[in-house]
Coordinates of C-alpha atoms in Angstrom, one line a residue:
X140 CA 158.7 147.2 113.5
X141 CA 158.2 149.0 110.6
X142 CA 155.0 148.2 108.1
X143 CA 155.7 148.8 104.6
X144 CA 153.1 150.3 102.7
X145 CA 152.2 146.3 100.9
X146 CA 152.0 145.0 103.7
X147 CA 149.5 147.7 105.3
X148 CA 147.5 147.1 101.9
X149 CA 147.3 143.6 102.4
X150 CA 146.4 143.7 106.0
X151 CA 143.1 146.3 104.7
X152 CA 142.3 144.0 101.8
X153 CA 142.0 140.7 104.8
X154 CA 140.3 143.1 107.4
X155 CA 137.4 144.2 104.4
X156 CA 137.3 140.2 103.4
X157 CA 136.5 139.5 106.8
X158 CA 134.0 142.2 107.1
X159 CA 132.1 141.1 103.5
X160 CA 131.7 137.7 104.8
X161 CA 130.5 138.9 108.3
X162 CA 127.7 140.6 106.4
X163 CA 127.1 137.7 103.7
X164 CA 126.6 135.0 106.2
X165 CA 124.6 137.7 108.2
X166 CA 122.3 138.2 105.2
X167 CA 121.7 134.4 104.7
X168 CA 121.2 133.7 107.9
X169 CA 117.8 135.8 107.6
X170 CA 116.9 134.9 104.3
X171 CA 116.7 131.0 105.5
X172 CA 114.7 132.4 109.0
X173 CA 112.2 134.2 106.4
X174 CA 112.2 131.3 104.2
X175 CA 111.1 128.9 107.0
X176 CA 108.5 131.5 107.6
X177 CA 107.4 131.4 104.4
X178 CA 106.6 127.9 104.1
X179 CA 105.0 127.3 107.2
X180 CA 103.0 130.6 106.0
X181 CA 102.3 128.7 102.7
X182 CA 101.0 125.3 104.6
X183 CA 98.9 127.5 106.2
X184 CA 97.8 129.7 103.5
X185 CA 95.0 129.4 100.7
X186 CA 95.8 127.1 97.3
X187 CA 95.1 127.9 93.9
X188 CA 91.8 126.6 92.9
X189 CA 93.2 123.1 90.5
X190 CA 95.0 122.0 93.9
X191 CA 92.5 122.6 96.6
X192 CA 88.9 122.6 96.4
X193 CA 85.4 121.6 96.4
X194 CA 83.8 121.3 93.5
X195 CA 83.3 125.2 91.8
X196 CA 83.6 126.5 94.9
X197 CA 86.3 129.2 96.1
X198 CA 89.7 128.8 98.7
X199 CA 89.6 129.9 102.4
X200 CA 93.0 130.9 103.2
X201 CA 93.9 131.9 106.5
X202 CA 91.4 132.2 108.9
X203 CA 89.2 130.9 106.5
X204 CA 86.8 127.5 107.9
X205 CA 88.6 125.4 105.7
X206 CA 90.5 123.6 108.8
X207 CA 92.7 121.9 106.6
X208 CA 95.5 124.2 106.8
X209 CA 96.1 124.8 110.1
X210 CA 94.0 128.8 110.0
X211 CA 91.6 129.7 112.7
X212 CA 88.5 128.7 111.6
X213 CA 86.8 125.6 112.4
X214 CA 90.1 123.7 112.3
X215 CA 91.0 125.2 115.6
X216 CA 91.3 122.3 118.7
X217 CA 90.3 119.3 115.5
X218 CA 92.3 116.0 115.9
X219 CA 91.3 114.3 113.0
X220 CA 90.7 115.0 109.1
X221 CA 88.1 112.9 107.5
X222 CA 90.0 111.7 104.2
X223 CA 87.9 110.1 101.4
X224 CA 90.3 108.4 98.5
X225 CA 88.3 105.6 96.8
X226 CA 85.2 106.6 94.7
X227 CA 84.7 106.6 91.3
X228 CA 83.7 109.8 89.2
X229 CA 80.9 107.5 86.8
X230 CA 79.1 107.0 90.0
X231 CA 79.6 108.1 93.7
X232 CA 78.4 109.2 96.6
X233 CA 81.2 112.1 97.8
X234 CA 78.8 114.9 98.2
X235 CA 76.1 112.7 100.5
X236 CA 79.4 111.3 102.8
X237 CA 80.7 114.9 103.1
X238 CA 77.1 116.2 104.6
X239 CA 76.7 113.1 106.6
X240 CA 80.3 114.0 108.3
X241 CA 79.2 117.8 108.6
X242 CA 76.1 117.4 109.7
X243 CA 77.3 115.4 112.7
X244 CA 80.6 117.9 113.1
X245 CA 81.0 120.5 111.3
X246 CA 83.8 121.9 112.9
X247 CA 85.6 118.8 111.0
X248 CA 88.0 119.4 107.9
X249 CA 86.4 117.2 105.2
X250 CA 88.8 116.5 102.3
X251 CA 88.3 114.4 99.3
X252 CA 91.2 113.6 97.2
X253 CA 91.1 112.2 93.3
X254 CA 94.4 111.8 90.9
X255 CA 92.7 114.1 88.0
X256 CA 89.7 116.5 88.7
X257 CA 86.9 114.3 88.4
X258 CA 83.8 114.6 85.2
X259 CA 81.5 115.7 86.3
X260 CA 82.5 117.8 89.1
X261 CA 82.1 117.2 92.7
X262 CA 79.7 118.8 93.9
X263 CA 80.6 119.3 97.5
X264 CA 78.8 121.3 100.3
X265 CA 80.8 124.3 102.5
X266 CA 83.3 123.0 104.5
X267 CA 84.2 119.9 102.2
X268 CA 87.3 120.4 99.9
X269 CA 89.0 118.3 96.7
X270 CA 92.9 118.1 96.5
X271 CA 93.9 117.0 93.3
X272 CA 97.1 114.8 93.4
X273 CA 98.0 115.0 89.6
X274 CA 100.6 118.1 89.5
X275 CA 100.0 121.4 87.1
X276 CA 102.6 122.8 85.8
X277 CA 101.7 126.8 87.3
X278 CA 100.5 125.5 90.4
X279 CA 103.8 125.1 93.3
X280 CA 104.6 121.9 94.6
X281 CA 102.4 121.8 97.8
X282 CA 99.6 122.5 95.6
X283 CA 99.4 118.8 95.1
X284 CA 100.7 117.0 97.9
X285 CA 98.0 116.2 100.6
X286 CA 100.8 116.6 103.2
X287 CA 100.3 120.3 102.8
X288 CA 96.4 120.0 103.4
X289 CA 96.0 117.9 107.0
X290 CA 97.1 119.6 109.7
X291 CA 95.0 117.6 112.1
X292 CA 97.1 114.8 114.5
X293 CA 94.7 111.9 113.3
X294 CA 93.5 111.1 109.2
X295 CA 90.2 109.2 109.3
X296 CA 90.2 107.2 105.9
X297 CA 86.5 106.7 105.0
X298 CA 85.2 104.8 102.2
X299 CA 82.6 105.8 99.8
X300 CA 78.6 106.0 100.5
X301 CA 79.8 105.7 104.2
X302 CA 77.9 108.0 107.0
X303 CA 78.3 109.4 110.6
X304 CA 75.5 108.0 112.4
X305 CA 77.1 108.1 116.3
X306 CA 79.0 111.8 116.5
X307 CA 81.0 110.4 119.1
X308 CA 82.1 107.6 117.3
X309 CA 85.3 109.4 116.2
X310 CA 86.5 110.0 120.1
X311 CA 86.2 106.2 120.6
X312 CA 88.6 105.5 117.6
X313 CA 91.0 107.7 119.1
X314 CA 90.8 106.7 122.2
X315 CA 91.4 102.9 121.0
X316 CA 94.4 104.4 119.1
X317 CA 96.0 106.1 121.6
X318 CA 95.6 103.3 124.3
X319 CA 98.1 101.1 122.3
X320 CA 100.5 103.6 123.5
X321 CA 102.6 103.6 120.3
X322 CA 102.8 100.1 119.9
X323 CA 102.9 97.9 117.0
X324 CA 99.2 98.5 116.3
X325 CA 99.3 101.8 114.2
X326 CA 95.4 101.5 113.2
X327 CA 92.3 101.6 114.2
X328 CA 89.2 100.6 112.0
X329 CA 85.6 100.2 112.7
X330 CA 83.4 98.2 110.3
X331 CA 80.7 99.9 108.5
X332 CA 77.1 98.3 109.2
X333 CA 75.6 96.2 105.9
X334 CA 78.5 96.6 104.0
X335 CA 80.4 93.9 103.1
X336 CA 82.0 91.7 106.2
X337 CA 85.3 93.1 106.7
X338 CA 87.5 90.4 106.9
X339 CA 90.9 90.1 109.6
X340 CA 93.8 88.6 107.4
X341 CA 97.7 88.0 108.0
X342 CA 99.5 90.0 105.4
X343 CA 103.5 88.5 104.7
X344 CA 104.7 90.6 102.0
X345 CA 108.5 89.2 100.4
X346 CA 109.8 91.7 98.6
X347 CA 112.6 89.1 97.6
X348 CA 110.6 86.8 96.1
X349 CA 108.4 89.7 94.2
X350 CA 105.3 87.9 96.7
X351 CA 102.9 88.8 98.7
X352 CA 100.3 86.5 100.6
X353 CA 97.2 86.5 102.7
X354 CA 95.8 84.3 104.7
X355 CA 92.7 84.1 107.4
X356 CA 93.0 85.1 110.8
X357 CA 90.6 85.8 113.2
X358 CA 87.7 88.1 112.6
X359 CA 84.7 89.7 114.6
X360 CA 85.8 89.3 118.0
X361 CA 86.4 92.0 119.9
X362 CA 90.2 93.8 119.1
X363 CA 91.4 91.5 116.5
X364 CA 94.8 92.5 115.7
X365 CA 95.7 91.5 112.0
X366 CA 98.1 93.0 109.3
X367 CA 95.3 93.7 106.4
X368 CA 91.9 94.0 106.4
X369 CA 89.6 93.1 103.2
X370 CA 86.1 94.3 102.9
X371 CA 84.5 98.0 104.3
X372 CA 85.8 99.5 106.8
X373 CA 86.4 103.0 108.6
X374 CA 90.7 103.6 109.6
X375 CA 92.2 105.7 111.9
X376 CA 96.0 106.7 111.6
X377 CA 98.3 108.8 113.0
X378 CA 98.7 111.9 109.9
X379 CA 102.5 111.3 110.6
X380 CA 102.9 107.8 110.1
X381 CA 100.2 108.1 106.9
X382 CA 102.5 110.7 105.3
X383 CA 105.9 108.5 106.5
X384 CA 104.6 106.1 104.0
X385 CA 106.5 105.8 100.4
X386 CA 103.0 106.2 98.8
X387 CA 100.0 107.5 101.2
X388 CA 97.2 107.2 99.4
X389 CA 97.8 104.6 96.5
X390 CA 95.1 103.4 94.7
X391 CA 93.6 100.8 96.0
X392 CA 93.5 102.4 99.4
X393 CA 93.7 99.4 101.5
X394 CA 96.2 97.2 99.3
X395 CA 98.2 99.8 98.8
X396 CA 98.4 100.8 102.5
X397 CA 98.2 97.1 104.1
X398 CA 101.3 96.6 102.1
X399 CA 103.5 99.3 103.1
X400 CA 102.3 98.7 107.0
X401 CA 102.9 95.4 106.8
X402 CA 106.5 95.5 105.5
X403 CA 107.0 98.0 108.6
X404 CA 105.8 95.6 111.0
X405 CA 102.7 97.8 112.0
X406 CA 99.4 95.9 113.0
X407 CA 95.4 96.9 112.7
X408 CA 93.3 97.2 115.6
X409 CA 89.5 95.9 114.2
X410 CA 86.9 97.3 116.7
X411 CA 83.8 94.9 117.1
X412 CA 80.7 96.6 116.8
X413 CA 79.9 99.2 113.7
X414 CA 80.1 103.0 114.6
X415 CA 79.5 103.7 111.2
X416 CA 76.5 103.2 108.3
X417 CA 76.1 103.0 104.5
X418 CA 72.8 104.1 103.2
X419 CA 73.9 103.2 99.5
X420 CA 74.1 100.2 99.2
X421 CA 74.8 98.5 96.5
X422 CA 77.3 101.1 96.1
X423 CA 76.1 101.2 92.1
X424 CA 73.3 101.6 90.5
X425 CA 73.6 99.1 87.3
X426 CA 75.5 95.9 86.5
X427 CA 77.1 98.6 84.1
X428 CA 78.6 100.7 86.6
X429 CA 79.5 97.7 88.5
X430 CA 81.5 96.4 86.2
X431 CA 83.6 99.8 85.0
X432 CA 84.3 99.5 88.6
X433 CA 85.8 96.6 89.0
X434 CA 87.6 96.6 85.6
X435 CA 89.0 99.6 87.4
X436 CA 90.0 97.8 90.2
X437 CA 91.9 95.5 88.6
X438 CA 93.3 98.3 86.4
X439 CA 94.5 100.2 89.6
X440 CA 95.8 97.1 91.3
X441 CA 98.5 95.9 88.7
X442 CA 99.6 98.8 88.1
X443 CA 100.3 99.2 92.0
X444 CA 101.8 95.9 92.9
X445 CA 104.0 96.6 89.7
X446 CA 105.2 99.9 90.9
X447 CA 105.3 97.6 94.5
X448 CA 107.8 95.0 92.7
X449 CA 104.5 92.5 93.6
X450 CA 104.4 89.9 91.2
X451 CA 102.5 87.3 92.6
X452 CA 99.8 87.9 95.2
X453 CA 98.3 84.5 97.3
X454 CA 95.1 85.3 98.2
X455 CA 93.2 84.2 101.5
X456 CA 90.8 81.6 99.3
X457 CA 93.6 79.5 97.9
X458 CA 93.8 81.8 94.7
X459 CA 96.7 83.4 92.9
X460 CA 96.8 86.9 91.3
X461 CA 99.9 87.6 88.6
X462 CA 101.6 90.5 88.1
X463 CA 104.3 89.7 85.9
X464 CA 105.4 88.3 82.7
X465 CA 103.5 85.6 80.8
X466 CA 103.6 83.8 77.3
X467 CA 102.4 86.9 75.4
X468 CA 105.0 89.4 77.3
X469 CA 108.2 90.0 77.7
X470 CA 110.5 88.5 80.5
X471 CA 110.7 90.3 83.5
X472 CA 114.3 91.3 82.9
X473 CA 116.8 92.1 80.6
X474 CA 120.5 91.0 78.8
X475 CA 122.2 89.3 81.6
X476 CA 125.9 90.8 82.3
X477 CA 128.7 88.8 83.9
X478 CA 125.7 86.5 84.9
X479 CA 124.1 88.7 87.1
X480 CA 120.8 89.2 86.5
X481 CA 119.8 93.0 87.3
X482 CA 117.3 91.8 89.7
X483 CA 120.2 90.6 92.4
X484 CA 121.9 93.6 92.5
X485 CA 117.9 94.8 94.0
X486 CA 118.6 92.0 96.2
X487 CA 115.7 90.1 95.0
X488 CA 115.8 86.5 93.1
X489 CA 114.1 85.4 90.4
X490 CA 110.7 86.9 89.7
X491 CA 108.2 84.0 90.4
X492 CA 106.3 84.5 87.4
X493 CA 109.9 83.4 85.3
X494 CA 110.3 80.6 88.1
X495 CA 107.1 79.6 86.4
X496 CA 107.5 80.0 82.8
X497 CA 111.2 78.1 83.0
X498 CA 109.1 75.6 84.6
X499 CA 106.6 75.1 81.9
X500 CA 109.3 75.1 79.3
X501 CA 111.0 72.4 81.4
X502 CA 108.8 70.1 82.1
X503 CA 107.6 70.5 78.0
X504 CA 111.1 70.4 77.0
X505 CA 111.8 67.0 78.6
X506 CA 108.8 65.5 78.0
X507 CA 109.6 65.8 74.3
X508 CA 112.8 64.7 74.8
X509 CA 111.8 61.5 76.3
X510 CA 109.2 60.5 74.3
X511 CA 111.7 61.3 71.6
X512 CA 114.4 58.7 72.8
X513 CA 117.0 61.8 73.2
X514 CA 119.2 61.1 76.3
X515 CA 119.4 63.8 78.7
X516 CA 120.7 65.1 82.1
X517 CA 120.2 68.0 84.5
X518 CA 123.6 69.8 84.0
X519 CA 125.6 72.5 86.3
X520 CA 123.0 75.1 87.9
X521 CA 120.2 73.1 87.1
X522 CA 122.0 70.2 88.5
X523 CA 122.8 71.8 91.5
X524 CA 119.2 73.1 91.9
X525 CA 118.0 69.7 91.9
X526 CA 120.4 68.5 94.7
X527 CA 119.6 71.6 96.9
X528 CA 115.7 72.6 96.5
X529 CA 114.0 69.9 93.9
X530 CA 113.9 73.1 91.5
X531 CA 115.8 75.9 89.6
X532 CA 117.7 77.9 91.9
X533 CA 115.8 80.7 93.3
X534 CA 118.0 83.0 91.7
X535 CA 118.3 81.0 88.7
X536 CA 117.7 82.7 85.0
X537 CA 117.5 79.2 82.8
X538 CA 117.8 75.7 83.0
X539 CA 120.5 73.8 81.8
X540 CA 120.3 70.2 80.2
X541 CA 123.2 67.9 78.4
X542 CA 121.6 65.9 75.9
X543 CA 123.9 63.1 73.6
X544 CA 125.1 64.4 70.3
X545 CA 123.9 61.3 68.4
X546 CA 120.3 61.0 69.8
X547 CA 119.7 64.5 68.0
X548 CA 118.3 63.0 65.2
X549 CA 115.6 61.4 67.1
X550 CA 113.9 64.3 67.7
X551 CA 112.3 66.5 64.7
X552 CA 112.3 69.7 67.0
X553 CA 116.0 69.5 66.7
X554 CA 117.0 67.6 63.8
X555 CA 116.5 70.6 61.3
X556 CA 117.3 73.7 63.2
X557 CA 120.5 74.2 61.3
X558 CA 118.2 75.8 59.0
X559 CA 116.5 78.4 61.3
X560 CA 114.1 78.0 64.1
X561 CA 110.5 76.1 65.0
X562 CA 107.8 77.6 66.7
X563 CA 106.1 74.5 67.4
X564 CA 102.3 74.2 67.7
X565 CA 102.6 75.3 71.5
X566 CA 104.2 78.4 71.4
X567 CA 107.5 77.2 72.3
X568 CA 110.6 78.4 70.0
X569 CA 113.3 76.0 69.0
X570 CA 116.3 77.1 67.9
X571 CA 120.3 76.8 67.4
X572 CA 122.0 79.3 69.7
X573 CA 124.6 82.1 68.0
X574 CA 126.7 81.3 70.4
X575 CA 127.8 78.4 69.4
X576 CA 127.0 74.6 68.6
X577 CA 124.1 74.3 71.3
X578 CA 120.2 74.3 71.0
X579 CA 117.6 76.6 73.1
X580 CA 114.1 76.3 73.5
X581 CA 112.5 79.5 74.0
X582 CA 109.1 80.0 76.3
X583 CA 107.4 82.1 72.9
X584 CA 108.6 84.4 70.7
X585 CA 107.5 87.6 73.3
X586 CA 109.2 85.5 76.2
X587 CA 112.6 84.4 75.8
X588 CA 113.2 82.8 79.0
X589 CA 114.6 79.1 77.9
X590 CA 116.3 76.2 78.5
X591 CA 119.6 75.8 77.1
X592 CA 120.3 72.0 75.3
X593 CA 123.9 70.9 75.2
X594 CA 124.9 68.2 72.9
X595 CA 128.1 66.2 74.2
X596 CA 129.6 63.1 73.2
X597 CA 132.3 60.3 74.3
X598 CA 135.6 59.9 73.4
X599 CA 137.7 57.7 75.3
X600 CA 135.6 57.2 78.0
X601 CA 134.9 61.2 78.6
X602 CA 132.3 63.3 77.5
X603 CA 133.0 66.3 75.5
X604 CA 131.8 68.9 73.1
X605 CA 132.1 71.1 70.6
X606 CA 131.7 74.9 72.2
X607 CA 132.8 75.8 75.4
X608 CA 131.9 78.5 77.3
X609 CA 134.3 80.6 80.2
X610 CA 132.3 79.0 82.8
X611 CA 134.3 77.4 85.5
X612 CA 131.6 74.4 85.6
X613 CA 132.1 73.7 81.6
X614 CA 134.3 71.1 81.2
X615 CA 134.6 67.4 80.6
X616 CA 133.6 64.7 82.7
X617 CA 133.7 60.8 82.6
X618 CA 130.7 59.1 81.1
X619 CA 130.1 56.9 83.8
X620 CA 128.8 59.4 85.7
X621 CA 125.5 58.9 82.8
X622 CA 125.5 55.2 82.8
X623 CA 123.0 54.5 84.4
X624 CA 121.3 57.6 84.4
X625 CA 119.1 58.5 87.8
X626 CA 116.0 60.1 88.3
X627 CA 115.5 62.9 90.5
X628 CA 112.6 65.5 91.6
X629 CA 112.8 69.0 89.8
X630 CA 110.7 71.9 89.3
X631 CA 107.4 70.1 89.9
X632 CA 108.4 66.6 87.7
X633 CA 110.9 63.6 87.3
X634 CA 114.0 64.4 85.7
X635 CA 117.0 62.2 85.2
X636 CA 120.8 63.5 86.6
X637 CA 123.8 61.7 87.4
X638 CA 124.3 58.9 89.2
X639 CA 126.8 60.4 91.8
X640 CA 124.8 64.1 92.1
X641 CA 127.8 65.0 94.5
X642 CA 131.1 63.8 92.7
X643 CA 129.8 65.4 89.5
X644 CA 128.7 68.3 91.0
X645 CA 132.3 68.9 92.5
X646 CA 134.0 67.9 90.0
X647 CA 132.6 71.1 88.0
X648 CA 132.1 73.5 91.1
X649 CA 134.4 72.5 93.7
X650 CA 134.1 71.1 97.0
X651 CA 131.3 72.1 99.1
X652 CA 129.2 73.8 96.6
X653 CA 126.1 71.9 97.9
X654 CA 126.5 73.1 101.1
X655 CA 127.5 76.8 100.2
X656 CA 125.0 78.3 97.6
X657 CA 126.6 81.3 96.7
X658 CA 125.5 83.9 93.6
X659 CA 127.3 83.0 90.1
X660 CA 129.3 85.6 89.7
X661 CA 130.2 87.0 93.3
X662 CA 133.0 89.3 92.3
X663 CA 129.7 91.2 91.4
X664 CA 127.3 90.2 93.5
X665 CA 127.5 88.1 96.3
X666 CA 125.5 86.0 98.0
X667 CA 124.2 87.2 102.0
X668 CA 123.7 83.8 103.4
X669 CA 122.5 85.4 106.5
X670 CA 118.9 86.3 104.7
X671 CA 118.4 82.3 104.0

C-alpha cells in the first residue's frame, strides 16, 4: 500500500507527540522526586529566626543540637520532645523549666511555643528553642507550624514552673504509654508535687447540643483512667495523634485538648505518685499578676469553646459556664429560610443558650398574660413540644401561643402596640409583627429571639383569624378544643393547652406527629431519627 505524502506527515506529527509527552511526563516525574526531597530537607533544615528560636539566640540547622528537626545532633536516638504551651509573658518561669529539663538531659529537644513573640523576650538557655505559631508573611509555611519542629515519636506537654527532679522519670511515662498497646488510653500524665491536686473527671462533650460536661470520677488511685484531667499535671502523647488533632495546642492546653480526645473516644492514664516538682509556687508573684492571669484565662477559654461550637460547659461542682448569646447580644443565629434554622443543616439543634432565653421570655410572657386576664394556649410547635418533652422542641427557634382577640385589651403591653413598640421595664420588646395582624415579644432589643402571640376569635363555633401564614399547621379549629382550657408542664412552668393535646395536634399536623418528630421543613432538612 502506498502512503501518500499527508498521511506520512501525519504519522511524524503523532510519532513526535508521543515523544514530547514521553519526555514531559519524564521531566515531572523528577521534579515531584526532588520536591519530596526538598521538603523533608526543609523539616529537617534550619528556620528563620521569627519561626524558630530561643530567645535572641541563633538557628542550628542540620547537624546542628537543636534536636527538633530531625539533624544529627543531640536529637539522634530521642523519643520524646519536651513541649511547654501555657505561660504567660507578664510573669513566667520558661527559662528555669528549660534548665531544669537540660540539666537532667540535655540530649532532649526543649521547645517552647507562644502565639506572638512574647515582651520581654525569653530568655532561654542552649538547647531550648521558641516557635512562634502566629504566621509572617516572609517566613514559609512550616515556619510556623510546630508539626515541622518535633520529630521525636513522644511530645511531653509540661506546664509552667514545672522541674525534672527524677531523670528517669520520662522512661516510665513511656513505658506506661506503650503498655496500653494502642488502646483507648492515648495519654499518660504524672502529677506535679505541691501543685494543685489534679483532679480525674468524665468529659461528655455534645457537639449537638453546643454542650459539654464534667463530672467527678475517681482520682489518686493508682492508673485512673478518665477523659479530662483539671489541675497540674505532666502529659505524654504520641507526636502523631497530638498533630492528628484539629487544633494541637489550643489555648487552654488541657480544655482544648480534653475536648478534642474526648470526642475521639481516647482516655488518660493518671500515674499515682509525682515524678515531677514545682519549685514556684504560687506560680505569681502578686495578686496583680494573678489576676491578668486569670482574666486571661477566661479570655482564652471563650474564645475556644466558641471556635469549639461549646456553648454551655457543666462543670464538675454543679456550676455552669456560657458561651453564647445573652440579653445584651445578639441571637446565636441568623434570618431563618424555609424554616430551617442554619444551625440544622450543622446537624446541631438549638443552641442552649436560645433554649434559655425563649425560656425566660416564656415564662415572663405568660405570666403577664395571666395576671392580665388574656386567654391563652400553647399552639402548633410549642404545642407539640409540650406533648413530647415538657419544653420547646430541641430544635425549636420560638414559641408559639394563641391568645383571644377580645381579651387584648386587658393587657396594656398589647393594647397600644398599633402605635409602635414597648420596651417594658424588663428588657423585653413588645411589638406588632410586619407580617401581619399578630404580636411578638422580643427577649431585648440586642436579642430578638421571641415568642410569637396570635390573636383568634370564634365564629360559629370555630376559631379563626385574621392573617394566615403557608404553614400546613395554620388553620382553623373548633373552639371546644379551649373550653376548658388544661394545664400542662413547659419549659420549666405551668402552661395551659388544649383539652384533647392529641386530636388538636393532628388535626393541624396529621396523624402520628407525636410519635414521629421530624424537622419543619424536611424537603430541606430532615430529621435522622437514628441519632435520638
Amino acid at each position: 500500500m502506498r502512503v501518500s505524502l499527508c498521511q506520512g506527515l501525519l504519522s511524524g506529527a503523532i510519532l513526535l507527540n508521543l515523544l514530547i509527552l514521553y519526555f514531559v511526563s519524564r521531566a515531572q516525574q523528577q521534579m515531584m522526586e526532588k520536591r519530596k526531597e526538598l521538603g523533608r530537607g526543609t523539616r529537617r533544615s534550619a528556620l528563620p529566626a521569627s519561626g524558630l528560636g530561643g530567645g535572641l539566640g541563633v538557628l542550628v540547622g542540620v547537624g546542628g543540637d537543636l534536636g527538633v528537626g530531625g539533624g544529627e545532633g543531640h536529637s539522634r536516638g530521642q523519643r520524646v520532645t519536651v513541649l511547654l504551651r501555657e505561660f504567660e509573658n507578664f510573669e513566667n518561669y520558661v527559662g528555669d523549666v528549660a534548665n531544669s529539663f537540660l540539666r537532667q538531659r540535655p540530649e532532649l529537644p526543649f521547645l517552647a511555643v507562644a502565639d506572638m513573640s512574647p515582651y520581654p523576650p525569653l530568655l532561654l538557655p542552649e538547647g531550648a528553642r521558641l516557635l512562634v505559631l502566629s504566621p509572617s508573611p516572609d517566613q514559609p509555611p512550616q515556619a510556623h507550624r510546630p508539626e515541622f519542629h518535633v520529630q521525636t515519636e513522644f511530645v511531653l506537654l509540661v506546664p509552667d514552673g514545672v522541674e525534672l527532679e527524677q531523670p528517669r522519670a520520662i522512661e516510665r511515662l513511656i513505658r506506661e504509654l506503650e503498655g496500653e498497646g494502642g488502646g483507648p488510653v492515648r495519654l499518660v500524665a504524672s502529677p506535679v508535687l505541691a501543685r494543685s491536686a489534679v483532679q480525674c473527671l468524665h468529659l461528655r462533650v455534645n457537639l449537638r447540643e453546643w454542650t459539654a460536661t464534667y463530672s467527678p470520677a475517681a482520682s489518686g488511685s493508682s492508673g485512673s483512667v478518665c477523659t479530662a484531667l483539671q489541675g497540674d499535671a505532666v502529659v505524654l502523647i504520641r507526636t502523631e495523634d497530638l498533630f492528628n488533632l484539629s487544633v494541637p495546642l489550643g489555648r487552654p492546653l488541657f480544655s482544648s485538648l480534653f475536648v478534642q480526645t474526648a470526642l475521639r473516644g481516647w482516655k488518660v492514664k493518671l500515674l499515682e505518685s509525682p515524678c515531677f516538682a514545682a519549685n514556684h509556687r504560687p506560680l505569681f508573684s502578686s495578686a496583680h499578676n494573678q489576676w491578668k492571669a486569670d482574666t486571661r484565662l477566661k479570655e482564652t477559654t471563650g474564645k475556644l469553646m466558641r471556635s469549639f461550637g461549646l456553648k454551655r460547659l457543666l462543670l464538675s461542682d454543679g456550676k455552669e459556664q456560657w458561651y453564647g448569646c445573652s440579653k445584651e447580644t445578639p441571637r446565636c443565629f441568623g434570618t431563618v429560610q424555609d424554616d430551617t434554622p442554619d444551625y440544622l443543616y450543622l446537624d446541631r439543634w438549638t443552641p442552649p443558650c436560645c433554649l434559655r432565653a425563649l425560656r425566660e421570655t416564656t415564662k415572663y410572657v405568660i405570666n403577664i398574660l395571666e395576671t392580665s386576664g388574656v386567654r391563652y394556649w400553647l399552639e402548633g410547635g410549642s404545642l407539640l413540644g409540650a406533648v413530647r418533652h415538657q419544653d420547646i422542641i430541641p430544635w425549636d427557634y420560638d414559641v408559639d401561643l394563641g391568645i383571644y382577640l377580645e381579651d387584648i385589651p386587658n393587657c396594656d403591653h398589647l393594647k397600644n402596640l398599633d402605635s409602635g413598640s414597648l420596651v417594658d421595664a424588663n428588657g423585653y420588646v413588645w411589638e406588632r409583627a410586619v407580617e401581619g395582624d399578630f404580636y411578638r415579644v422580643q427577649y431585648s432589643e440586642a436579642n430578638h429571639l421571641h415568642v410569637d402571640l396570635w390573636p383568634f376569635y370564634p365564629r360559629n363555633g370555630v376559631m379563626t383569624k385574621d392573617t394566615w401564614t403557608e404553614h400546613k399547621q395554620d388553620v382553623e379549629f373548633p373552639e371546644h378544643f379551649l373550653q376548658p382550657l388544661v394545664p400542662m408542664s413547659f419549659a420549666g412552668i405551668t402552661a395551659y393547652g388544649p383539652n384533647n393535646h392529641r386530636a388538636f395536634l393532628e388535626l393541624k399536623f396529621g396523624e402520628g406527629v407525636i410519635e414521629n418528630p421530624q424537622y419543619p421543613n424536611p424537603t430541606k432538612k430532615r430529621l435522622d431519627r437514628s441519632k435520638l
